[in-house]
C-alpha atoms as an extended CHARMM CRD file, in Angstrom:
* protein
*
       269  EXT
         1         1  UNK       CA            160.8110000000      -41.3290000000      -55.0070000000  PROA      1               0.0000000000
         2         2  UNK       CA            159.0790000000      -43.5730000000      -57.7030000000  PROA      2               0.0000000000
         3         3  UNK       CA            160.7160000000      -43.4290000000      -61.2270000000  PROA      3               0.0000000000
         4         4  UNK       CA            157.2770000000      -43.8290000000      -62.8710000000  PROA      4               0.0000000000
         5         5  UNK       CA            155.1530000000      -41.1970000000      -61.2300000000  PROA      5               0.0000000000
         6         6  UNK       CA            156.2900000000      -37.4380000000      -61.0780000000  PROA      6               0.0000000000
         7         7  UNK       CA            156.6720000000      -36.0360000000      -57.2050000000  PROA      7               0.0000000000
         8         8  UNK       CA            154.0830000000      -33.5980000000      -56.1250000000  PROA      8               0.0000000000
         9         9  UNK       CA            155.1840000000      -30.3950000000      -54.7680000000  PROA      9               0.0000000000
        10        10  UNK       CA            152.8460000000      -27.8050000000      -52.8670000000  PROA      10              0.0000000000
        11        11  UNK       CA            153.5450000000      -24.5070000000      -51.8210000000  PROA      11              0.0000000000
        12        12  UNK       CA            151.8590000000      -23.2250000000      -48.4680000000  PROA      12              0.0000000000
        13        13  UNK       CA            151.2030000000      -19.8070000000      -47.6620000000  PROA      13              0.0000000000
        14        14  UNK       CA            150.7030000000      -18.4570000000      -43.9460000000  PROA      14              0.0000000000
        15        15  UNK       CA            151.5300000000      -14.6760000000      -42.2790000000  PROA      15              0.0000000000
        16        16  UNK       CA            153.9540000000      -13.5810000000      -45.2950000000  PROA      16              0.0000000000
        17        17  UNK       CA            153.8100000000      -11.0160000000      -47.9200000000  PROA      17              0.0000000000
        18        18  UNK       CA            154.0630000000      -13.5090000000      -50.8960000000  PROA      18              0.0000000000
        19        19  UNK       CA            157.5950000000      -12.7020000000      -51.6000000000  PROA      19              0.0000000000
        20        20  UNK       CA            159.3740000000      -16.3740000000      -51.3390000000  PROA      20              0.0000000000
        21        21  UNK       CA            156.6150000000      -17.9960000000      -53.4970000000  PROA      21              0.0000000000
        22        22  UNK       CA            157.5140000000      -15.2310000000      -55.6520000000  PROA      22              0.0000000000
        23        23  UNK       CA            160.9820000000      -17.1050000000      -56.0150000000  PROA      23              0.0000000000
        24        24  UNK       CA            159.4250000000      -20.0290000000      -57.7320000000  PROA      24              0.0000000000
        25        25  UNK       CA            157.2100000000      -17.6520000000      -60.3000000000  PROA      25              0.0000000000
        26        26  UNK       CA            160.6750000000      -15.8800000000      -60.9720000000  PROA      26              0.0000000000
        27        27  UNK       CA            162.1300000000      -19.2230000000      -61.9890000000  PROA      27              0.0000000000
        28        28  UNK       CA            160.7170000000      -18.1650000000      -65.6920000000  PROA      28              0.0000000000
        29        29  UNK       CA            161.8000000000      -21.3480000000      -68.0460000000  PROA      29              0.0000000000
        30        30  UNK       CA            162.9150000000      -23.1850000000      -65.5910000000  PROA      30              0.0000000000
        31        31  UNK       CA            160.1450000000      -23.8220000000      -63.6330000000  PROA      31              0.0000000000
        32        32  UNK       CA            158.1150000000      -24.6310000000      -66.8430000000  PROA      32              0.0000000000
        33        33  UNK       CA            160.7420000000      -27.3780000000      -67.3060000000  PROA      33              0.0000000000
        34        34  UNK       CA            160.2610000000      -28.4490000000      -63.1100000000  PROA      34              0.0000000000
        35        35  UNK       CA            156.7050000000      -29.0430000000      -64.4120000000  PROA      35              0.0000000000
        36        36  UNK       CA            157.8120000000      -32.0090000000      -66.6860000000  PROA      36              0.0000000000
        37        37  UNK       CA            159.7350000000      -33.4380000000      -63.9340000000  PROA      37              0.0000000000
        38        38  UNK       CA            157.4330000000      -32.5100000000      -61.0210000000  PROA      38              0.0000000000
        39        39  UNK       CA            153.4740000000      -32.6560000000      -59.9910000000  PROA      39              0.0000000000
        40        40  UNK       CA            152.7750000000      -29.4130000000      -58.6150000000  PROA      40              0.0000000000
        41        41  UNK       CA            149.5010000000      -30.0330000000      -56.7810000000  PROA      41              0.0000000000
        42        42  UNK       CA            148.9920000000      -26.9680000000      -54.7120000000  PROA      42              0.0000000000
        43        43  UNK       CA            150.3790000000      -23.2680000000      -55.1440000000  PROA      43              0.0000000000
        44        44  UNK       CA            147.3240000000      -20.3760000000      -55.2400000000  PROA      44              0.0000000000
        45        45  UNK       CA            150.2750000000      -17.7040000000      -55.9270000000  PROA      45              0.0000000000
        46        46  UNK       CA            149.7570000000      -19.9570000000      -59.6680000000  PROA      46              0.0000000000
        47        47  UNK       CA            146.3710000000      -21.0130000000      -59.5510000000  PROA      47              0.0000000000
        48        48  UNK       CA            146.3060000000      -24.1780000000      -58.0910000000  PROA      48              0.0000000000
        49        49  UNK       CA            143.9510000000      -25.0990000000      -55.2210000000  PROA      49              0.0000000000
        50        50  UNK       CA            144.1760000000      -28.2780000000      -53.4880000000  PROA      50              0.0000000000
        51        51  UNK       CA            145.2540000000      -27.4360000000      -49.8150000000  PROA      51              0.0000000000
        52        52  UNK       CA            145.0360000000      -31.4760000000      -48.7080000000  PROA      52              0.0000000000
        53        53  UNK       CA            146.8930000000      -33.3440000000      -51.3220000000  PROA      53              0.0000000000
        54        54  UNK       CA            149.3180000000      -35.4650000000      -50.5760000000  PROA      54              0.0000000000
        55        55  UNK       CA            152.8850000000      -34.6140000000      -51.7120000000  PROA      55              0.0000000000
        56        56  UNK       CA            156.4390000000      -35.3700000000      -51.5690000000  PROA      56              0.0000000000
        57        57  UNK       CA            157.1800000000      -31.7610000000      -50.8320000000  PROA      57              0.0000000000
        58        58  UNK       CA            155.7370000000      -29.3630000000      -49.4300000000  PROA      58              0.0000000000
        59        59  UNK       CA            157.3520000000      -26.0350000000      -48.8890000000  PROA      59              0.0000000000
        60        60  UNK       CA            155.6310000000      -23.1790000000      -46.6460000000  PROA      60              0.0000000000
        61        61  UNK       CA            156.2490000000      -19.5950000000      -46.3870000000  PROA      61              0.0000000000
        62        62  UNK       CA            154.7430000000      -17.3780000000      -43.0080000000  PROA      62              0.0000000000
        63        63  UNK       CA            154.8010000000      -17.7600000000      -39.6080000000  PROA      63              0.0000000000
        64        64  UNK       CA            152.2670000000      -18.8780000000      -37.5620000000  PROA      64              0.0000000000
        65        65  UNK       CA            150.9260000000      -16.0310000000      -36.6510000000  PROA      65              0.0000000000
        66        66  UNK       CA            146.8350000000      -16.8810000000      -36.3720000000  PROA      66              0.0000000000
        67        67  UNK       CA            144.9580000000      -20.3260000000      -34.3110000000  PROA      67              0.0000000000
        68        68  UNK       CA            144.1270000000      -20.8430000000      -37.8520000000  PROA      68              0.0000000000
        69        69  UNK       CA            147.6730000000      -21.6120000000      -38.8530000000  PROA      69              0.0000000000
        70        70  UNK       CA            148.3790000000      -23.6690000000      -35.9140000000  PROA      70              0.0000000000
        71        71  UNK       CA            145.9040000000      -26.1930000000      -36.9580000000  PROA      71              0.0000000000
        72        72  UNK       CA            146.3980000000      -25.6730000000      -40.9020000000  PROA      72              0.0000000000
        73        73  UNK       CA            150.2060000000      -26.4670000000      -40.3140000000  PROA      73              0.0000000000
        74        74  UNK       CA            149.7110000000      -29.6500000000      -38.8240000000  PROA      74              0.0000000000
        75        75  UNK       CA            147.1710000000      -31.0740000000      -41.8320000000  PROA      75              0.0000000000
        76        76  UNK       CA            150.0540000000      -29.6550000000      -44.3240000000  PROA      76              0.0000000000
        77        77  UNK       CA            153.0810000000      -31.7950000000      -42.0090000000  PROA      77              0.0000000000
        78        78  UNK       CA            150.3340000000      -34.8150000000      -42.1310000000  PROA      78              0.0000000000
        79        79  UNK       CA            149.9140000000      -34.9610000000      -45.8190000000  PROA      79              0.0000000000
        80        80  UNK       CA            153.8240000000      -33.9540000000      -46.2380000000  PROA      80              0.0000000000
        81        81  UNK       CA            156.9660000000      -36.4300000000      -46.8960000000  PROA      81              0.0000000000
        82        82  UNK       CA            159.2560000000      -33.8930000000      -46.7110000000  PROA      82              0.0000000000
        83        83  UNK       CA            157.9580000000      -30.2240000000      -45.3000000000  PROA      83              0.0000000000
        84        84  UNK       CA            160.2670000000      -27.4120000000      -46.0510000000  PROA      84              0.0000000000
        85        85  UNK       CA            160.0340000000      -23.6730000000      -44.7540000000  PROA      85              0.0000000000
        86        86  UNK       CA            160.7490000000      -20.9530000000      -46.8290000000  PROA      86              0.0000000000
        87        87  UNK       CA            162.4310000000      -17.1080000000      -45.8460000000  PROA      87              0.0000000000
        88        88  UNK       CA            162.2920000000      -15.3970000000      -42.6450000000  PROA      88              0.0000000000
        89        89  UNK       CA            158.9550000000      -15.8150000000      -41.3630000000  PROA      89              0.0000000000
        90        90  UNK       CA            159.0030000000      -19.2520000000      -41.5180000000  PROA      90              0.0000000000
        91        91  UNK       CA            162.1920000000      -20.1150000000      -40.4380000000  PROA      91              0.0000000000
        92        92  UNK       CA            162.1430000000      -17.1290000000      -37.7150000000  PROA      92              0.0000000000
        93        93  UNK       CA            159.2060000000      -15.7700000000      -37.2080000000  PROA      93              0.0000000000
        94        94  UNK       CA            159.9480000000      -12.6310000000      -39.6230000000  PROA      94              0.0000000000
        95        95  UNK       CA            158.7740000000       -9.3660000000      -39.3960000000  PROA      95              0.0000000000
        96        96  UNK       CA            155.6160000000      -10.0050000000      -37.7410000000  PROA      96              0.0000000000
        97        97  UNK       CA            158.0620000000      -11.6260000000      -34.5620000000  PROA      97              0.0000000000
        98        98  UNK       CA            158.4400000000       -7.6240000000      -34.1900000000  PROA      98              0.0000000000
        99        99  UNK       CA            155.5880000000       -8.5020000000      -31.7550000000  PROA      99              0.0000000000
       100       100  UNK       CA            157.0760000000      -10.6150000000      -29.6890000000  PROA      100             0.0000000000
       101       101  UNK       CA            159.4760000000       -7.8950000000      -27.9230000000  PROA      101             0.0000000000
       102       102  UNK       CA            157.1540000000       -6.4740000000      -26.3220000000  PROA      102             0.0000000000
       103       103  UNK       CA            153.5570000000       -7.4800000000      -24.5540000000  PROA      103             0.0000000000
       104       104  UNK       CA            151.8400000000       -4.7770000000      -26.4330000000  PROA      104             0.0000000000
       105       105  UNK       CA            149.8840000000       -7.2050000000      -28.8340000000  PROA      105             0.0000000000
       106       106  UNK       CA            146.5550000000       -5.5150000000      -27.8240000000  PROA      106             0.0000000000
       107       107  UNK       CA            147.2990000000       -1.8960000000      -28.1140000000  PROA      107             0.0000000000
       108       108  UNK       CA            148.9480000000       -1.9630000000      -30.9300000000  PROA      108             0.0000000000
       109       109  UNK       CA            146.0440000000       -4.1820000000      -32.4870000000  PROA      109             0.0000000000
       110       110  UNK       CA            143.1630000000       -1.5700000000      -31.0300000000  PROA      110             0.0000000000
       111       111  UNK       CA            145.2230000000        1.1910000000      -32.2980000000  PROA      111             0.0000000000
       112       112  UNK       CA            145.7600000000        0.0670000000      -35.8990000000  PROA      112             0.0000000000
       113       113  UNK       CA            142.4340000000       -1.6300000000      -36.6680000000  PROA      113             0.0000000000
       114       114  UNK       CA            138.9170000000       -0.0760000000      -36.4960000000  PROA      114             0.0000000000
       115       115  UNK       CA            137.1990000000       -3.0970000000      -35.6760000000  PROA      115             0.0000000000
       116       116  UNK       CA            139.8520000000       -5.1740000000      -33.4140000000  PROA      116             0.0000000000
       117       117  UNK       CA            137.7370000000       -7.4230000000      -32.2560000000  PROA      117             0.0000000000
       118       118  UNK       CA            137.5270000000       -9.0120000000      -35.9090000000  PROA      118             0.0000000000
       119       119  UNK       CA            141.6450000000       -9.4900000000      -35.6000000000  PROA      119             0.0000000000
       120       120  UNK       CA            142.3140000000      -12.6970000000      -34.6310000000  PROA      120             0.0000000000
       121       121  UNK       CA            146.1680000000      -13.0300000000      -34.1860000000  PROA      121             0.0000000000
       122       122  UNK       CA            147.9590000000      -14.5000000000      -31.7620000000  PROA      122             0.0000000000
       123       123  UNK       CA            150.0460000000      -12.6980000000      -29.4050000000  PROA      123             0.0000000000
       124       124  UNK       CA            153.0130000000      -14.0470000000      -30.7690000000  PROA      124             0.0000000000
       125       125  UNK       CA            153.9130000000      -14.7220000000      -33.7610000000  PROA      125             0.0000000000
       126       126  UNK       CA            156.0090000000      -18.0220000000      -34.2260000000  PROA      126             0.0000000000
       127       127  UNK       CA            158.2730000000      -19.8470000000      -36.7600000000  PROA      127             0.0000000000
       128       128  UNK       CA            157.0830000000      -23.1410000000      -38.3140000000  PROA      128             0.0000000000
       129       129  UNK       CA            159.6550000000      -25.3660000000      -36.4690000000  PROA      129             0.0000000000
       130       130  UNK       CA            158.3970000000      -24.4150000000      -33.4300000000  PROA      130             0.0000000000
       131       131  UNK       CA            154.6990000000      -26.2400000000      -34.2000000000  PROA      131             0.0000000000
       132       132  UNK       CA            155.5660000000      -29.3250000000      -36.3810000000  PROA      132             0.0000000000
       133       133  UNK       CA            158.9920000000      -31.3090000000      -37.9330000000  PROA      133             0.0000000000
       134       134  UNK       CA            160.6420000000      -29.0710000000      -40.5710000000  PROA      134             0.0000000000
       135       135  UNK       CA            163.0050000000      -31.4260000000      -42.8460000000  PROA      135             0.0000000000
       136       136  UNK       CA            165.2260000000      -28.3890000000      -44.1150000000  PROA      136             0.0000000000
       137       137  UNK       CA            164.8930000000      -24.5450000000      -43.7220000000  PROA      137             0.0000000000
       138       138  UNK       CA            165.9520000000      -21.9420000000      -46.4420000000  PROA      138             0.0000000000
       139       139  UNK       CA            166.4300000000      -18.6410000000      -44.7970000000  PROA      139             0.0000000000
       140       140  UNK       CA            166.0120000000      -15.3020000000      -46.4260000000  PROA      140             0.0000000000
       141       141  UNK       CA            163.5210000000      -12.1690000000      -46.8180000000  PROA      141             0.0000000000
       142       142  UNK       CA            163.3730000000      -13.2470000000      -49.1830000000  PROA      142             0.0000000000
       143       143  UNK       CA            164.8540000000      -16.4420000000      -50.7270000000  PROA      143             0.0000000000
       144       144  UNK       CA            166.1930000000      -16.3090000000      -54.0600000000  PROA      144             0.0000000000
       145       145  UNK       CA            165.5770000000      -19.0740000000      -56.5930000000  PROA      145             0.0000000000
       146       146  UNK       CA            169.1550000000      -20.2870000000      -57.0920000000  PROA      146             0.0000000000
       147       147  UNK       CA            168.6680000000      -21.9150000000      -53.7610000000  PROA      147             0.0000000000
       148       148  UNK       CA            165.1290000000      -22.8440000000      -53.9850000000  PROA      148             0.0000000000
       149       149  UNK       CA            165.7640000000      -24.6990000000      -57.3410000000  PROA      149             0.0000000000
       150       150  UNK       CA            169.0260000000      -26.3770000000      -55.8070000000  PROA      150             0.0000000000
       151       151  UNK       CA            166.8700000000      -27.8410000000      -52.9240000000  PROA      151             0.0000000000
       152       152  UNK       CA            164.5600000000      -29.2880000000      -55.4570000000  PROA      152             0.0000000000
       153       153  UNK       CA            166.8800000000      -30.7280000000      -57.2120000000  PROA      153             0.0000000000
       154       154  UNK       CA            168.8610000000      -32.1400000000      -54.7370000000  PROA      154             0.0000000000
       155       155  UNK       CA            165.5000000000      -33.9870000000      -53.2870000000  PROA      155             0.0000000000
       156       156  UNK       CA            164.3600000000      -35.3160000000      -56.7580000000  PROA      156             0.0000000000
       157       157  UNK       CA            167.8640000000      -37.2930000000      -56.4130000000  PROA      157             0.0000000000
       158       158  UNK       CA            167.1930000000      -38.0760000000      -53.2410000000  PROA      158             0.0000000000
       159       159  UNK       CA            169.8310000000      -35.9940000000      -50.6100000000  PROA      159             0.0000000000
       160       160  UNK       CA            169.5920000000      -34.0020000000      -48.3130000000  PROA      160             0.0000000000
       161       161  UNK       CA            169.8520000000      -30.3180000000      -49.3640000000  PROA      161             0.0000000000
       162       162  UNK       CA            172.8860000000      -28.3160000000      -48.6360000000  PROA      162             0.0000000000
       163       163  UNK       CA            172.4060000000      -26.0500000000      -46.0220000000  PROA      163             0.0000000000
       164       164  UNK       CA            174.7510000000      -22.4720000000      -46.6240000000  PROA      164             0.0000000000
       165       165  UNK       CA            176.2430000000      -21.2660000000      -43.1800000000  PROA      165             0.0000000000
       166       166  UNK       CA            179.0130000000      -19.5060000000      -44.2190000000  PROA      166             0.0000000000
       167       167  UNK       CA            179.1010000000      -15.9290000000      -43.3870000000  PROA      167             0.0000000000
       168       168  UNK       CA            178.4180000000      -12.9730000000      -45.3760000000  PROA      168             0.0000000000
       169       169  UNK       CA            181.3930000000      -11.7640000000      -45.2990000000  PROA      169             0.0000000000
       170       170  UNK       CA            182.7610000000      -15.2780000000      -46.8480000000  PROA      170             0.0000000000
       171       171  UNK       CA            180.7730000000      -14.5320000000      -49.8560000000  PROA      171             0.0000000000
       172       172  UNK       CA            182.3430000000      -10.4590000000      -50.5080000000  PROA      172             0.0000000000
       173       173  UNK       CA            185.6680000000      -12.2640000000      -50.2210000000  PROA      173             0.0000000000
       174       174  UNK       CA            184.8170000000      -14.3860000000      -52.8330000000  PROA      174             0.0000000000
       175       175  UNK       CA            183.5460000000      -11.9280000000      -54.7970000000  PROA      175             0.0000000000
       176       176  UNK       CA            186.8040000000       -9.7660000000      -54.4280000000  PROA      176             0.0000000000
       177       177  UNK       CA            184.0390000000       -6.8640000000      -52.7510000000  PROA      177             0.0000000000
       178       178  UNK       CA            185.3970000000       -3.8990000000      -50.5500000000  PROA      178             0.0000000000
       179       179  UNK       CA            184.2200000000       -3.9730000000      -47.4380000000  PROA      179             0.0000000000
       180       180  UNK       CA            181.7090000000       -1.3610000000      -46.3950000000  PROA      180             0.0000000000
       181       181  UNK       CA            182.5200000000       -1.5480000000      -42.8590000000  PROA      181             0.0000000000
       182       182  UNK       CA            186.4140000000       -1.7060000000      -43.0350000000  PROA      182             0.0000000000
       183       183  UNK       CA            186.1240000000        1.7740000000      -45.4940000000  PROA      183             0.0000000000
       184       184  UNK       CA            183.0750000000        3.2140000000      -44.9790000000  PROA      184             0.0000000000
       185       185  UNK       CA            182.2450000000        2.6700000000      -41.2740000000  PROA      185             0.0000000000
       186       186  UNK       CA            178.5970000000        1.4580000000      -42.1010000000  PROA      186             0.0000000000
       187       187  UNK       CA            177.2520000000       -1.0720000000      -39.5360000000  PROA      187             0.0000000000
       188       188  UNK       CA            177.4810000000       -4.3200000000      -41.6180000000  PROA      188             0.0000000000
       189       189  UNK       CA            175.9310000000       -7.4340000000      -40.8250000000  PROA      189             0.0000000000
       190       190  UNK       CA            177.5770000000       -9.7390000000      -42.8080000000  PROA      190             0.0000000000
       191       191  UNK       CA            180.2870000000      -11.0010000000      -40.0500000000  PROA      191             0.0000000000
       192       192  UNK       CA            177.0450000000      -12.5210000000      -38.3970000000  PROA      192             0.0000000000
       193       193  UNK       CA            174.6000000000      -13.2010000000      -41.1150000000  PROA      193             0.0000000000
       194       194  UNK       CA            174.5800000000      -16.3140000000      -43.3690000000  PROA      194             0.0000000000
       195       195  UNK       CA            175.1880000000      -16.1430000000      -46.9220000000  PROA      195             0.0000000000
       196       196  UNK       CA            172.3790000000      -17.0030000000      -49.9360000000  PROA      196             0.0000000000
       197       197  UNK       CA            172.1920000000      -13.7410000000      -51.3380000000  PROA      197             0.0000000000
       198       198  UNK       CA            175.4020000000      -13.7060000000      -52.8940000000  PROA      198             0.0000000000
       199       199  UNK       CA            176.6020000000      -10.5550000000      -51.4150000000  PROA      199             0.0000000000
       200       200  UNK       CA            173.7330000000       -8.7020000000      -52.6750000000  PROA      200             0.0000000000
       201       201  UNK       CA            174.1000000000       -5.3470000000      -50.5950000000  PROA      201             0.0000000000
       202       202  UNK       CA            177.3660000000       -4.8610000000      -50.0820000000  PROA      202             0.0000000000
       203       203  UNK       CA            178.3060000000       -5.5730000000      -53.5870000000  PROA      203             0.0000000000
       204       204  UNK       CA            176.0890000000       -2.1420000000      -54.2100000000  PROA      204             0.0000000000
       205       205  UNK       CA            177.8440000000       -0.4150000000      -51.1970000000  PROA      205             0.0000000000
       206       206  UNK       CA            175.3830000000       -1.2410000000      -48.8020000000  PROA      206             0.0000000000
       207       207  UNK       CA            175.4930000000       -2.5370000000      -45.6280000000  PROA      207             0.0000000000
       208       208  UNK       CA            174.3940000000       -6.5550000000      -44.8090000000  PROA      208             0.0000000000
       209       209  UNK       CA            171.1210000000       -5.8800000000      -42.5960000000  PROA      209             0.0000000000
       210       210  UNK       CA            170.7420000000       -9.7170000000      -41.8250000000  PROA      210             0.0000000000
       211       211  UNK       CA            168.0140000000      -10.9820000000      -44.0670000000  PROA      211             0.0000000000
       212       212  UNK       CA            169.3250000000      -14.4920000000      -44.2310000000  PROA      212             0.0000000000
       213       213  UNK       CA            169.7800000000      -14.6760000000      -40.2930000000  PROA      213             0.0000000000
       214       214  UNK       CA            172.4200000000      -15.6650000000      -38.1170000000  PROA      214             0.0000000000
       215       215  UNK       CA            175.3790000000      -17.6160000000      -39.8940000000  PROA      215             0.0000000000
       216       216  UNK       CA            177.3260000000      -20.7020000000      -37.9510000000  PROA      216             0.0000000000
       217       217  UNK       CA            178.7310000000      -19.8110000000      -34.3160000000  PROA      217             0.0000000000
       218       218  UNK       CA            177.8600000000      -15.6960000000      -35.1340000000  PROA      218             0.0000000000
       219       219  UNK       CA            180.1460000000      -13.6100000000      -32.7160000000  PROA      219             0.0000000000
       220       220  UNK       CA            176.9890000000      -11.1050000000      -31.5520000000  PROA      220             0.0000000000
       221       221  UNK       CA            178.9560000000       -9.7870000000      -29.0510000000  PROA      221             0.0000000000
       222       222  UNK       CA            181.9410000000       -8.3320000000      -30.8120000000  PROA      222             0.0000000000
       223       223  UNK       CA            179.9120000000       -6.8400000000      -33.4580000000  PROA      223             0.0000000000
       224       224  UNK       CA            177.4690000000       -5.1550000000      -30.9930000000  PROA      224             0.0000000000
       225       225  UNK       CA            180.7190000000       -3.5270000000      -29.7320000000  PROA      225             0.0000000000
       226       226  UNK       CA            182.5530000000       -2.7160000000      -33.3520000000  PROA      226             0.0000000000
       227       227  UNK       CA            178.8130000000       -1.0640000000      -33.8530000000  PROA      227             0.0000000000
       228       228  UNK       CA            179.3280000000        0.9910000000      -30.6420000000  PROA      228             0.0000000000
       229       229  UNK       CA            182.5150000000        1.7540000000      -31.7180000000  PROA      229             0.0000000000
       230       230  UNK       CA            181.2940000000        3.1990000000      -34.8090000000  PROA      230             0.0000000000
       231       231  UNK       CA            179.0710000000        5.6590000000      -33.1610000000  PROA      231             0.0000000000
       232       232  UNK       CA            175.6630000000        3.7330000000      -32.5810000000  PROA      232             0.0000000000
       233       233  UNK       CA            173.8420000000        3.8760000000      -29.7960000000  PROA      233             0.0000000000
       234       234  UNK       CA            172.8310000000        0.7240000000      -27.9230000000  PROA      234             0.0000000000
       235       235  UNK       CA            169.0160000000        1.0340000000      -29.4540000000  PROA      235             0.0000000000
       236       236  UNK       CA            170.3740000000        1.6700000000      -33.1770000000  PROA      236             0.0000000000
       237       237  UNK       CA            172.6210000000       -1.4310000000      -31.6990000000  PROA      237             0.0000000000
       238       238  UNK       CA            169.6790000000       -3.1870000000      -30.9400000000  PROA      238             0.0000000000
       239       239  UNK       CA            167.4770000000       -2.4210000000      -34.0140000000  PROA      239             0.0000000000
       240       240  UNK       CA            170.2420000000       -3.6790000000      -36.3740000000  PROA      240             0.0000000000
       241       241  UNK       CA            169.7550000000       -7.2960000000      -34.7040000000  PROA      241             0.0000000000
       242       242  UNK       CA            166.1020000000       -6.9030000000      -34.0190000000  PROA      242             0.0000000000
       243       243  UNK       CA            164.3980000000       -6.5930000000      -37.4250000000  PROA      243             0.0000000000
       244       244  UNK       CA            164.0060000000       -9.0540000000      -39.9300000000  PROA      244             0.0000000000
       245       245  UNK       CA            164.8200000000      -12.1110000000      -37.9130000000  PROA      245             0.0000000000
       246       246  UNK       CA            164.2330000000      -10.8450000000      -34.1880000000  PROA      246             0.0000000000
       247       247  UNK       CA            163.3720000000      -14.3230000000      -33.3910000000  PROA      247             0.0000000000
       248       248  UNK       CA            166.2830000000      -16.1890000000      -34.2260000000  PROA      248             0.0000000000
       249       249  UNK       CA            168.0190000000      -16.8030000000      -30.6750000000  PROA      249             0.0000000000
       250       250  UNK       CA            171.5100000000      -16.0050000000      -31.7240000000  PROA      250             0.0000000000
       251       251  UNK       CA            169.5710000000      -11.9580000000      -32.9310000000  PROA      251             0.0000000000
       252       252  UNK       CA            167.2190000000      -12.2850000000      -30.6980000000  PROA      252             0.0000000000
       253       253  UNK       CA            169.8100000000      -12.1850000000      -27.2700000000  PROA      253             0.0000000000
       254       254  UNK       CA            171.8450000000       -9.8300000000      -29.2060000000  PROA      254             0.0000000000
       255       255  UNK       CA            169.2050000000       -7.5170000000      -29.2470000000  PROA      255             0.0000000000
       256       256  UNK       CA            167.8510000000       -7.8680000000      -26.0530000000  PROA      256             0.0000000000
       257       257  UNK       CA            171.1410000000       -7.0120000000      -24.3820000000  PROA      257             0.0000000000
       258       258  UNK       CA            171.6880000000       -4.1140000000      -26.4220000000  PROA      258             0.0000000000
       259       259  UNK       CA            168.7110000000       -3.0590000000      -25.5530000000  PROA      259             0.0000000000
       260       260  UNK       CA            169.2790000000       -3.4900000000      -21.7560000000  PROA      260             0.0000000000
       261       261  UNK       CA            172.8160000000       -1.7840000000      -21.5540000000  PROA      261             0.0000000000
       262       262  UNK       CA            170.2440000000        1.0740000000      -22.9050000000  PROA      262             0.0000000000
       263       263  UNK       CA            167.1400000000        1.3320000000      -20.8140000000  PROA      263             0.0000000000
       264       264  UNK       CA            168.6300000000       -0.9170000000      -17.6800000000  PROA      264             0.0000000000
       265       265  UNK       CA            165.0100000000       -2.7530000000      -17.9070000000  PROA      265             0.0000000000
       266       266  UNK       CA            166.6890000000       -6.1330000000      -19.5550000000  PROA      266             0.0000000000
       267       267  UNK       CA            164.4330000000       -8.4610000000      -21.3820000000  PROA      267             0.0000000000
       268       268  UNK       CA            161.5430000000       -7.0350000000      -21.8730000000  PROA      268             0.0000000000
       269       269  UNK       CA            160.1960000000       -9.8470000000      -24.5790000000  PROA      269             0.0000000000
């Protein structure tokens, strides 16, 4: 990147509730000083409106859940050098991938909505990866800004962001944490989920529900059957893999074949 003229940034939003742009507005002082070292050129979450510039980096949070955002993605990749998604429903569809599970798009739509015929979403709602190149994901619902402010940084010197895979349960270790599941029996996903958060809910006693998805080579399998062992059924099973990142494959067939030892049907997605 040229030494004489700051890099632009923009900051996308799709299907999302706001809450990983959010990490850049909780950046306080520090993202007053990214302003002196950085052009940000489009971010409406702060007021700045210019959809088509051309940047160095633009981040996006959402899925692709509307026509819409299939064709807005590809003008944001075109006027990108480097295109990073943000959180869950970029990186895995998110919540809205709920969707997905089952072909019930349309009822659900003309059940919730007085005038459905005004909803124009598509059946399925889909991470950005799956529509254009993505240079480097950060996973989370939502992402913090320790990580967010690390990838900038790293690309201002020019290499490649480093991408956390370790496990949950990595992090608690560090951390010197009790585990929740080891004393308190409480279905933890933090053997299969990536770290980012730092540990966040098991360091209050709570269990890991996944929000950073699936961690490097994530044993599904043996978890699904620690959870039965705990008591859960197969659909509590299934619901544990199936929320926040349904669409990440590694959840995603976890789920599905929890939900099949239940209801015998197999994929129903």
């Amino acid at each position: 990147m040229s030494t004489t003229v700051k890099p632009r940034i923009a900051v996308h939003k799709f299907s999302s509730c706001d809450g990983c742009q959010l990490a850049f507005l909780n950046l306080g002082g520090e993202l007053i000083e990214l302003t002196r070292r950085v052009d940000i050129r489009h971010f409406l979450e702060a007021g700045l409106d210019d959809p088509d510039a051309d940047v160095d980096i633009a981040f996006v949070e959402g899925s692709l859940s509307t026509q819409d955002e299939i064709e807005r993605i590809h003008r944001v990749r075109k006027h990108s050098r480097y295109l990073i998604s943000i959180g869950a429903c970029a990186t895995s569809g998110g919540l809205q991938a709920l969707r997905n599970l089952d072909n019930q798009h349309d009822q659900w739509r003309d059940a919730i909505y007085a005038k459905p015929e005004f909803i124009k979403t598509l059946n399925h709602a889909r991470p950005i990866a799956d529509e254009v190149r993505v240079d480097f994901e950060l996973w989370g619902c939502p992402i913090n800004s320790r990580q967010l402010l690390a990838a900038v940084n790293s690309l201002l010197f020019g290499v490649p962001p480093i991408e956390e895979r370790d496990k949950v349960c990595m992090e608690c270790k560090r951390q010197q944490r009790v585990c929740v599941m080891v004393t308190d029996n409480k279905p933890c996903l933090g053997p299969v989920t990536r770290t980012g958060c730092g540990a966040l809910c098991p360091s209050f006693g709570r269990d890991c529900y996944g929000c950073y998805g699936p961690s490097d080579n994530p044993n599904t399998e043996s978890l699904s059957k620690r959870f039965a062992g705990l008591g859960l059924m197969p659909d509590a099973v299934a619901r544990r893999f199936l929320m926040i990142n349904s669409a990440a494959p590694a959840f995603h067939d976890a789920g599905l074949i929890a939900r099949s030892t239940d209801t015998g049907d197999g994929d129903n997605g």
